[in-house]
CSV table of N, CA and C and ligand atoms in Angstrom, one decimal:
chain,number,residue,atom,x,y,z
A,1,UNK,N,15.8,-6.9,-2.8
A,1,UNK,CA,15.0,-8.4,-3.3
A,1,UNK,C,15.2,-9.6,-2.4
A,2,UNK,N,14.0,-9.2,-1.6
A,2,UNK,CA,14.1,-10.9,-1.1
A,2,UNK,C,13.3,-12.0,-2.0
A,3,UNK,N,13.9,-13.7,-0.9
A,3,UNK,CA,13.2,-14.5,-1.4
A,3,UNK,C,11.7,-14.2,-1.7
A,4,UNK,N,10.8,-13.8,-0.9
A,4,UNK,CA,9.7,-13.7,-0.9
A,4,UNK,C,8.5,-12.6,-2.4
A,5,UNK,N,10.2,-12.7,-3.5
A,5,UNK,CA,9.8,-11.6,-4.2
A,5,UNK,C,9.9,-11.7,-5.6
A,6,UNK,N,10.5,-13.6,-5.7
A,6,UNK,CA,11.2,-14.4,-6.3
A,6,UNK,C,10.4,-16.0,-6.5
A,7,UNK,N,9.9,-16.2,-7.1
A,7,UNK,CA,8.9,-15.1,-8.3
A,7,UNK,C,7.9,-14.6,-7.5
A,8,UNK,N,7.2,-13.4,-8.4
A,8,UNK,CA,6.7,-13.0,-7.7
A,8,UNK,C,4.7,-13.5,-7.6
A,9,UNK,N,4.1,-12.8,-6.6
A,9,UNK,CA,2.6,-14.0,-6.7
A,9,UNK,C,2.1,-12.6,-6.8
A,10,UNK,N,0.9,-12.2,-7.1
A,10,UNK,CA,-0.3,-11.6,-7.4
A,10,UNK,C,-0.7,-10.5,-6.8
A,11,UNK,N,-0.6,-10.9,-5.7
A,11,UNK,CA,-0.1,-9.1,-5.0
A,11,UNK,C,0.8,-8.5,-5.8
A,12,UNK,N,2.2,-9.2,-5.4
A,12,UNK,CA,3.6,-8.2,-6.2
A,12,UNK,C,3.6,-7.8,-7.3
A,13,UNK,N,3.0,-8.7,-7.8
A,13,UNK,CA,2.6,-8.8,-9.4
A,13,UNK,C,2.1,-7.1,-9.8
A,14,UNK,N,0.4,-7.4,-9.3
A,14,UNK,CA,-0.6,-6.1,-9.2
A,14,UNK,C,0.0,-5.0,-8.8
A,15,UNK,N,0.6,-4.7,-7.0
A,15,UNK,CA,1.5,-3.7,-7.0
A,15,UNK,C,2.6,-2.6,-8.3
A,16,UNK,N,3.3,-3.9,-8.8
A,16,UNK,CA,4.3,-3.3,-9.1
A,16,UNK,C,3.2,-2.9,-11.0
A,17,UNK,N,2.0,-4.4,-11.1
A,17,UNK,CA,1.7,-3.0,-12.9
A,17,UNK,C,0.4,-2.2,-12.8
A,18,UNK,N,-0.3,-2.1,-10.9
A,18,UNK,CA,0.0,-0.7,-11.5
A,18,UNK,C,0.3,0.7,-11.3
A,19,UNK,N,2.0,0.5,-10.1
A,19,UNK,CA,2.4,1.3,-10.6
A,19,UNK,C,3.2,1.9,-11.9
A,20,UNK,N,3.3,0.5,-12.6
A,20,UNK,CA,3.7,1.1,-14.1
A,20,UNK,C,2.3,2.0,-15.0
A,21,UNK,N,0.9,1.6,-14.7
A,21,UNK,CA,-0.4,1.5,-15.3
A,21,UNK,C,-0.5,3.5,-15.2
A,22,UNK,N,-0.2,3.0,-14.0
A,22,UNK,CA,-1.1,4.9,-13.1
A,22,UNK,C,0.3,5.9,-13.7
A,23,UNK,N,1.3,5.4,-13.7
A,23,UNK,CA,2.7,6.5,-14.3
A,23,UNK,C,2.3,6.9,-15.6
A,24,UNK,N,1.7,5.7,-16.6
A,24,UNK,CA,2.1,5.9,-17.6
A,24,UNK,C,1.0,6.4,-18.3
A,25,UNK,N,-0.9,6.9,-17.0
A,25,UNK,CA,-1.8,7.3,-17.6
A,25,UNK,C,-0.3,9.6,-16.9
A,26,UNK,N,0.6,9.1,-15.5
A,26,UNK,CA,0.3,10.5,-15.0
A,26,UNK,C,2.2,10.8,-16.2
A,27,UNK,N,2.3,10.1,-17.3
A,27,UNK,CA,2.6,10.6,-17.8
A,27,UNK,C,2.3,10.6,-19.4
A,28,UNK,N,1.4,10.4,-19.5
A,28,UNK,CA,0.6,10.8,-20.5
A,28,UNK,C,0.5,12.3,-20.9
A,29,UNK,N,0.2,12.6,-22.3
A,29,UNK,CA,-0.1,14.7,-22.9
A,29,UNK,C,-1.5,14.4,-22.2
A,30,UNK,N,-1.6,16.0,-21.9
A,30,UNK,CA,-2.8,16.5,-21.9
A,30,UNK,C,-3.5,16.2,-22.8
A,31,UNK,N,-3.3,17.0,-23.9
A,31,UNK,CA,-3.6,17.0,-24.8
A,31,UNK,C,-2.9,15.0,-26.4
A,32,UNK,N,-3.2,14.4,-26.5
A,32,UNK,CA,-2.0,13.1,-27.1
A,32,UNK,C,-2.7,13.4,-28.1
A,33,UNK,N,-2.0,12.8,-29.4
A,33,UNK,CA,-2.7,13.3,-30.5
A,33,UNK,C,-3.3,12.0,-31.0
A,34,UNK,N,-3.8,12.4,-32.4
A,34,UNK,CA,-4.6,10.8,-32.6
A,34,UNK,C,-3.0,9.4,-31.6
A,35,UNK,N,-2.1,9.3,-33.4
A,35,UNK,CA,-1.8,8.2,-33.3
A,35,UNK,C,-1.3,7.4,-31.5
A,36,UNK,N,-0.8,8.6,-31.0
A,36,UNK,CA,-0.9,9.0,-29.2
A,36,UNK,C,-2.6,7.8,-28.4
A,37,UNK,N,-3.0,8.3,-29.1
A,37,UNK,CA,-4.5,7.7,-28.1
A,37,UNK,C,-4.9,5.9,-29.0
A,38,UNK,N,-4.6,5.9,-30.4
A,38,UNK,CA,-5.1,4.3,-30.2
A,38,UNK,C,-3.2,3.9,-30.3
A,39,UNK,N,-2.3,4.3,-29.7
A,39,UNK,CA,-1.7,3.3,-29.1
A,39,UNK,C,-1.8,3.5,-27.8
A,40,UNK,N,-2.3,4.1,-27.1
A,40,UNK,CA,-2.7,3.5,-25.6
A,40,UNK,C,-3.5,2.8,-25.3
A,41,UNK,N,-4.8,2.8,-26.8
A,41,UNK,CA,-6.1,1.8,-26.7
A,41,UNK,C,-5.2,0.1,-27.4
A,42,UNK,N,-4.5,0.5,-27.8
A,42,UNK,CA,-3.7,-0.8,-28.6
A,42,UNK,C,-2.7,-1.4,-26.9
A,43,UNK,N,-2.8,-0.5,-26.2
A,43,UNK,CA,-1.4,-1.4,-25.8
A,43,UNK,C,-2.8,-1.2,-24.1
A,44,UNK,N,-3.5,-1.0,-23.8
A,44,UNK,CA,-4.1,-1.5,-22.6
A,44,UNK,C,-4.7,-3.0,-23.3
A,45,UNK,N,-5.5,-2.9,-24.6
A,45,UNK,CA,-6.4,-4.0,-25.4
A,45,UNK,C,-4.9,-5.6,-25.1
A,46,UNK,N,-3.4,-4.7,-25.3
A,46,UNK,CA,-2.5,-5.7,-25.7
A,46,UNK,C,-2.5,-6.5,-24.1
A,47,UNK,N,-2.2,-5.2,-22.9
A,47,UNK,CA,-1.9,-5.5,-21.6
A,47,UNK,C,-2.7,-6.6,-21.1
A,48,UNK,N,-4.3,-6.3,-21.7
A,48,UNK,CA,-5.6,-6.9,-20.4
A,48,UNK,C,-5.9,-7.8,-21.4
A,49,UNK,N,-5.0,-8.9,-22.4
A,49,UNK,CA,-5.2,-9.7,-23.3
A,49,UNK,C,-3.6,-10.3,-23.2
A,50,UNK,N,-2.7,-9.7,-21.8
A,50,UNK,CA,-0.4,-9.9,-21.6
A,50,UNK,C,-0.6,-10.6,-20.3
A,51,UNK,N,-2.0,-9.7,-19.5
A,51,UNK,CA,-1.4,-9.8,-17.9
A,51,UNK,C,-1.3,-11.5,-17.1
A,52,UNK,N,-0.5,-11.7,-16.4
A,52,UNK,CA,0.3,-13.4,-16.4
A,52,UNK,C,-0.8,-13.6,-15.4
A,53,UNK,N,-1.7,-13.0,-15.0
A,53,UNK,CA,-2.8,-13.6,-13.9
A,53,UNK,C,-3.8,-13.7,-15.2
A,54,UNK,N,-4.8,-15.0,-15.1
A,54,UNK,CA,-5.3,-15.7,-16.3
A,54,UNK,C,-6.6,-14.5,-15.8
A,55,UNK,N,-7.4,-15.1,-14.6
A,55,UNK,CA,-8.4,-14.4,-13.9
A,55,UNK,C,-8.4,-13.3,-14.1
A,56,UNK,N,-7.3,-12.4,-13.1
A,56,UNK,CA,-7.1,-10.5,-13.4
A,56,UNK,C,-7.6,-10.6,-14.8
A,57,UNK,N,-7.0,-11.3,-16.1
A,57,UNK,CA,-7.2,-10.8,-17.5
A,57,UNK,C,-7.7,-10.5,-17.9
A,58,UNK,N,-9.5,-12.1,-17.3
A,58,UNK,CA,-10.2,-12.0,-17.3
A,58,UNK,C,-11.3,-11.3,-17.5
A,59,UNK,N,-10.9,-10.4,-15.8
A,59,UNK,CA,-12.3,-9.8,-15.2
A,59,UNK,C,-11.2,-8.4,-15.9
A,60,UNK,N,-10.9,-8.3,-16.0
A,60,UNK,CA,-10.1,-6.7,-16.8
A,60,UNK,C,-10.5,-6.7,-18.1
A,61,UNK,N,-10.6,-8.0,-19.0
A,61,UNK,CA,-11.1,-7.8,-20.3
A,61,UNK,C,-12.6,-7.5,-20.6
A,62,UNK,N,-13.1,-8.3,-19.8
A,62,UNK,CA,-14.8,-8.3,-19.4
A,62,UNK,C,-15.4,-6.7,-18.8
A,63,UNK,N,-14.2,-5.9,-17.9
A,63,UNK,CA,-14.5,-4.3,-17.8
A,63,UNK,C,-14.3,-3.9,-19.0
A,64,UNK,N,-13.0,-3.8,-20.1
A,64,UNK,CA,-12.6,-2.7,-20.7
A,64,UNK,C,-13.5,-2.3,-21.9
A,65,UNK,N,-14.6,-4.3,-21.7
A,65,UNK,CA,-15.2,-4.3,-22.8
A,65,UNK,C,-17.3,-3.3,-22.9
A,66,UNK,N,-17.1,-3.5,-21.2
A,66,UNK,CA,-17.8,-2.7,-20.4
A,66,UNK,C,-17.6,-1.0,-20.4
A,67,UNK,N,-16.9,-0.7,-20.0
A,67,UNK,CA,-16.1,0.4,-19.9
A,67,UNK,C,-14.9,0.8,-20.5
A,68,UNK,N,-15.1,1.1,-21.9
A,68,UNK,CA,-13.7,0.7,-23.1
A,68,UNK,C,-13.3,2.4,-22.7
A,69,UNK,N,-11.6,2.0,-22.5
A,69,UNK,CA,-11.0,3.3,-22.0
A,69,UNK,C,-11.2,4.5,-22.5
A,70,UNK,N,-10.6,5.6,-21.8
A,70,UNK,CA,-10.3,6.7,-22.8
A,70,UNK,C,-9.3,7.6,-22.6
A,71,UNK,N,-9.8,8.0,-23.9
A,71,UNK,CA,-7.8,8.4,-23.6
A,71,UNK,C,-7.9,9.6,-24.6
A,72,UNK,N,-8.9,10.7,-24.4
A,72,UNK,CA,-8.7,11.9,-24.9
A,72,UNK,C,-7.6,12.1,-24.0
A,73,UNK,N,-7.5,12.0,-23.4
A,73,UNK,CA,-5.9,13.1,-22.6
A,73,UNK,C,-6.0,12.3,-20.9
A,74,UNK,N,-5.1,13.5,-20.5
A,74,UNK,CA,-4.3,12.7,-19.4
A,74,UNK,C,-5.0,12.1,-18.4
A,75,UNK,N,-6.1,13.5,-17.7
A,75,UNK,CA,-7.2,13.3,-17.1
A,75,UNK,C,-7.8,12.9,-16.9
A,76,UNK,N,-8.8,11.9,-18.1
A,76,UNK,CA,-9.7,11.6,-18.7
A,76,UNK,C,-8.8,9.3,-17.9
A,77,UNK,N,-7.4,9.8,-19.6
A,77,UNK,CA,-6.9,8.4,-18.9
A,77,UNK,C,-6.9,8.1,-17.9
A,78,UNK,N,-5.9,8.6,-16.6
A,78,UNK,CA,-6.2,8.8,-15.0
A,78,UNK,C,-7.5,8.5,-14.2
A,79,UNK,N,-8.4,8.7,-14.9
A,79,UNK,CA,-9.7,9.0,-13.9
A,79,UNK,C,-10.1,7.7,-14.2
A,80,UNK,N,-10.1,7.6,-16.0
A,80,UNK,CA,-10.9,5.3,-16.0
A,80,UNK,C,-9.6,4.7,-15.8
A,81,UNK,N,-8.7,5.1,-15.2
A,81,UNK,CA,-7.7,3.6,-14.8
A,81,UNK,C,-7.4,4.0,-13.4
A,82,UNK,N,-8.0,4.7,-12.6
A,82,UNK,CA,-9.0,5.4,-11.2
A,82,UNK,C,-10.3,3.9,-11.1
A,83,UNK,N,-10.9,4.2,-11.3
A,83,UNK,CA,-12.2,3.6,-12.4
A,83,UNK,C,-12.2,1.9,-11.9
A,84,UNK,N,-10.5,1.8,-12.8
A,84,UNK,CA,-10.8,-0.1,-13.3
A,84,UNK,C,-10.3,-0.5,-11.9
A,85,UNK,N,-9.6,0.5,-11.1
A,85,UNK,CA,-8.4,-0.6,-10.0
A,85,UNK,C,-9.9,0.1,-9.0
A,86,UNK,N,-10.6,0.4,-8.9
A,86,UNK,CA,-11.2,0.6,-7.9
A,86,UNK,C,-12.4,-0.6,-8.4
A,87,UNK,N,-12.5,-0.8,-8.8
A,87,UNK,CA,-12.8,-2.1,-9.3
A,87,UNK,C,-12.5,-3.2,-9.1
A,88,UNK,N,-11.3,-3.6,-9.0
A,88,UNK,CA,-10.8,-4.5,-8.5
A,88,UNK,C,-10.4,-4.7,-6.7
A,89,UNK,N,-10.1,-3.5,-6.7
A,89,UNK,CA,-10.1,-3.1,-5.6
A,89,UNK,C,-12.1,-3.9,-4.6
A,90,UNK,N,-12.7,-3.3,-5.2
A,90,UNK,CA,-14.0,-3.8,-4.7
A,90,UNK,C,-14.1,-5.2,-4.3
A,91,UNK,N,-14.0,-5.5,-5.6
A,91,UNK,CA,-13.5,-7.4,-5.7
A,91,UNK,C,-12.7,-7.6,-4.5
A,92,UNK,N,-12.4,-7.5,-4.5
A,92,UNK,CA,-11.0,-7.7,-3.5
A,92,UNK,C,-11.5,-7.7,-2.1
A,93,UNK,N,-12.7,-6.5,-1.9
A,93,UNK,CA,-12.7,-6.0,-0.8
A,93,UNK,C,-11.4,-4.8,-0.2
A,94,UNK,N,-11.7,-4.5,-1.0
A,94,UNK,CA,-10.0,-3.0,-0.5
A,94,UNK,C,-11.2,-1.8,-0.7
A,95,UNK,N,-10.8,-1.1,0.0
A,95,UNK,CA,-11.0,0.7,-0.2
A,95,UNK,C,-10.9,0.9,-0.9
A,96,UNK,N,-11.9,2.4,-1.6
A,96,UNK,CA,-11.8,2.4,-2.5
A,96,UNK,C,-11.0,3.7,-2.3
A,97,UNK,N,-10.8,4.0,-4.2
A,97,UNK,CA,-9.3,5.1,-4.0
A,97,UNK,C,-10.0,6.7,-4.8
A,98,UNK,N,-9.7,7.3,-4.1
A,98,UNK,CA,-10.3,9.1,-4.5
A,98,UNK,C,-10.0,8.9,-4.8
A,99,UNK,N,-10.6,8.9,-7.1
A,99,UNK,CA,-10.3,9.2,-8.3
A,99,UNK,C,-9.7,11.1,-8.3
A,100,UNK,N,-10.6,11.8,-7.0
A,100,UNK,CA,-10.0,13.3,-7.7
A,100,UNK,C,-8.6,13.5,-6.9
A,101,UNK,N,-8.0,12.8,-6.4
A,101,UNK,CA,-6.7,12.0,-5.6
A,101,UNK,C,-5.6,11.6,-6.4
A,102,UNK,N,-5.8,10.9,-8.0
A,102,UNK,CA,-5.0,10.5,-8.4
A,102,UNK,C,-3.9,10.5,-9.1
A,103,UNK,N,-3.7,12.0,-9.5
A,103,UNK,CA,-2.5,12.3,-10.2
A,103,UNK,C,-1.6,12.9,-8.8
A,104,UNK,N,-2.4,13.9,-7.6
A,104,UNK,CA,-1.4,13.7,-6.4
A,104,UNK,C,-0.9,13.1,-5.8
A,105,UNK,N,-1.8,10.8,-6.3
A,105,UNK,CA,-0.6,10.1,-5.7
A,105,UNK,C,0.4,9.3,-7.1
A,106,UNK,N,-0.3,10.1,-8.4
A,106,UNK,CA,1.2,9.5,-8.6
A,106,UNK,C,2.3,9.6,-9.4
A,107,UNK,N,1.9,11.8,-9.4
A,107,UNK,CA,2.6,12.4,-10.1
A,107,UNK,C,3.5,13.4,-9.3
A,108,UNK,N,2.4,14.0,-8.4
A,108,UNK,CA,2.8,15.5,-8.1
A,108,UNK,C,3.2,15.5,-6.4
A,109,UNK,N,2.3,14.9,-5.9
A,109,UNK,CA,2.7,14.4,-4.1
A,109,UNK,C,1.8,15.2,-3.9
A,110,UNK,N,1.4,15.2,-2.2
A,110,UNK,CA,0.6,15.8,-2.1
A,110,UNK,C,0.9,17.2,-1.6
A,111,UNK,N,0.2,18.1,-1.6
A,111,UNK,CA,0.8,20.1,-1.6
A,111,UNK,C,2.4,19.5,-0.1
A,112,UNK,N,1.3,18.5,1.1
A,112,UNK,CA,2.3,19.2,2.5
A,112,UNK,C,3.3,17.8,2.6
A,113,UNK,N,3.4,17.2,1.4
A,113,UNK,CA,4.6,16.5,1.4
A,113,UNK,C,4.4,14.8,1.9
A,114,UNK,N,3.7,14.6,2.6
A,114,UNK,CA,2.4,13.5,3.1
A,114,UNK,C,1.8,12.2,2.6
A,115,UNK,N,3.4,11.5,1.5
A,115,UNK,CA,2.4,11.0,0.5
A,115,UNK,C,2.0,9.5,1.2
A,116,UNK,N,2.0,9.6,2.0
A,116,UNK,CA,2.0,7.9,3.5
A,116,UNK,C,0.4,7.8,3.8
A,117,UNK,N,-0.1,10.0,3.5
A,117,UNK,CA,-1.7,9.7,4.0
A,117,UNK,C,-2.6,9.2,2.7
A,118,UNK,N,-1.6,9.2,1.5
A,118,UNK,CA,-2.9,8.6,0.9
A,118,UNK,C,-1.9,7.2,0.2
A,119,UNK,N,-0.9,7.0,0.7
A,119,UNK,CA,-1.3,5.5,0.6
A,119,UNK,C,-2.2,4.6,2.0
A,120,UNK,N,-2.4,5.5,3.0
A,120,UNK,CA,-2.8,4.0,4.0
A,120,UNK,C,-4.6,3.6,3.7
A,121,UNK,N,-5.0,4.6,3.1
A,121,UNK,CA,-7.0,4.5,2.7
A,121,UNK,C,-6.1,2.8,2.0
A,122,UNK,N,-6.0,2.8,1.2
A,122,UNK,CA,-5.7,0.9,0.8
A,122,UNK,C,-4.8,0.4,1.5
A,123,UNK,N,-3.0,1.1,1.9
A,123,UNK,CA,-2.4,-0.1,2.4
A,123,UNK,C,-3.3,-0.8,3.5
A,124,UNK,N,-3.4,0.0,4.3
A,124,UNK,CA,-4.2,-0.3,6.1
A,124,UNK,C,-5.4,-1.0,5.7
A,125,UNK,N,-5.3,-1.7,6.5
A,125,UNK,CA,-6.7,-3.0,6.7
A,125,UNK,C,-7.0,-2.1,7.6
B,201,LIG,P1,-2.6,-1.7,-4.8
B,201,LIG,O1,-4.0,-2.5,-5.3
B,201,LIG,O2,-2.3,-3.2,-5.6
B,201,LIG,O3,-2.6,-0.8,-5.2
B,201,LIG,C1,-1.2,0.2,-4.9
B,201,LIG,C2,-1.2,1.3,-4.5
B,201,LIG,O4,-2.0,1.9,-5.3
B,201,LIG,C3,-2.3,1.4,-3.2
B,201,LIG,O5,-1.1,1.6,-2.7
B,201,LIG,C4,-2.6,2.8,-3.4
B,201,LIG,O6,-2.0,3.8,-3.5
B,201,LIG,C5,-2.8,2.7,-4.9
B,201,LIG,N1,-4.1,3.1,-5.3
B,201,LIG,C6,-5.1,1.7,-5.0
B,201,LIG,N2,-6.2,1.4,-5.1
B,201,LIG,C7,-6.5,3.4,-6.3
B,201,LIG,C8,-6.9,3.7,-8.1
B,201,LIG,N3,-8.5,3.4,-7.8
B,201,LIG,N4,-6.7,4.6,-8.5
B,201,LIG,C9,-5.3,5.1,-8.4
B,201,LIG,N5,-3.9,4.3,-7.9
B,201,LIG,C10,-4.7,4.2,-6.4
B,201,LIG,N6,-6.1,-9.1,-7.5
B,201,LIG,C11,-6.1,-10.6,-7.8
B,201,LIG,O7,-6.0,-11.2,-6.5
B,201,LIG,N7,-7.3,-10.8,-8.3
B,201,LIG,C12,-7.7,-9.9,-8.8
B,201,LIG,O8,-9.1,-10.2,-10.3
B,201,LIG,C13,-7.2,-9.5,-9.5
B,201,LIG,N8,-6.5,-8.1,-10.9
B,201,LIG,C14,-6.2,-7.1,-11.4
B,201,LIG,C15,-6.5,-6.2,-11.9
B,201,LIG,C16,-5.3,-6.4,-12.4
B,201,LIG,C17,-5.4,-5.2,-14.2
B,201,LIG,C18,-4.0,-5.1,-12.0
B,201,LIG,C19,-2.4,-4.8,-12.3
B,201,LIG,C20,-3.7,-6.3,-11.1
B,201,LIG,C21,-5.0,-7.1,-9.7
B,201,LIG,N9,-4.8,-8.0,-9.0
B,201,LIG,C22,-6.0,-8.8,-8.8
B,201,LIG,C23,-4.0,-6.9,-8.0
B,201,LIG,C24,-4.5,-6.6,-7.0
B,201,LIG,O9,-4.8,-4.9,-7.6
B,201,LIG,C25,-3.3,-5.5,-6.0
B,201,LIG,O10,-2.2,-4.8,-7.0
B,201,LIG,C26,-2.4,-6.6,-4.9
B,201,LIG,O11,-3.8,-7.0,-4.2
B,201,LIG,C27,-2.0,-6.0,-4.2
B,201,LIG,O12,-2.4,-4.7,-3.6
B,201,LIG,P2,-2.7,-3.9,-2.2
B,201,LIG,O13,-3.5,-3.4,-1.2
B,201,LIG,O14,-0.8,-3.6,-2.0
B,201,LIG,O15,-2.6,-1.8,-3.7
């Protein structure tokens, strides 16, 4: 912990939050029950209302209203979330992430173990 993390700024909050969200997607069932699907919809909805960067939260709520979260399987939800994250990446002028690699980035890791190669597109200016 460095002083720079305390309190978290919008960037630190964002990185930590995306880590939580994508990791939740990576551990979401392949075939979720009705209850798991409705829990996920409620979670995303409440997250978008409680996210403590109000400008970010407003935009995220509009995104959800236009593109309703897809929660019928792990891959569907992971792809949806990747699209939502890319929407923010575009807004901030960051490179878009290749959504075919979301599970590799957040669960399995790349076949050759070069995790860095997946981080590079958005971490390196
Ligand atoms: P991050 O964007 O935090 O990404 C972290 C890691 O995720 C990357 O290193 C990469 O490996 C991976 N990644 C990148 N894109 C994707 C993707 N599409 N799918 C899967 N994995 C990916 N900041 C603002 O300034 N204004 C906003 O309006 C704003 N809105 C936000 C809304 C939400 C819901 C969240 C969670 C964050 C928001 N942020 C916003 C924060 C912003 O998205 C970044 O988190 C922050 O700028 C730090 O960026 P970063 O370059 O470290 O990487």
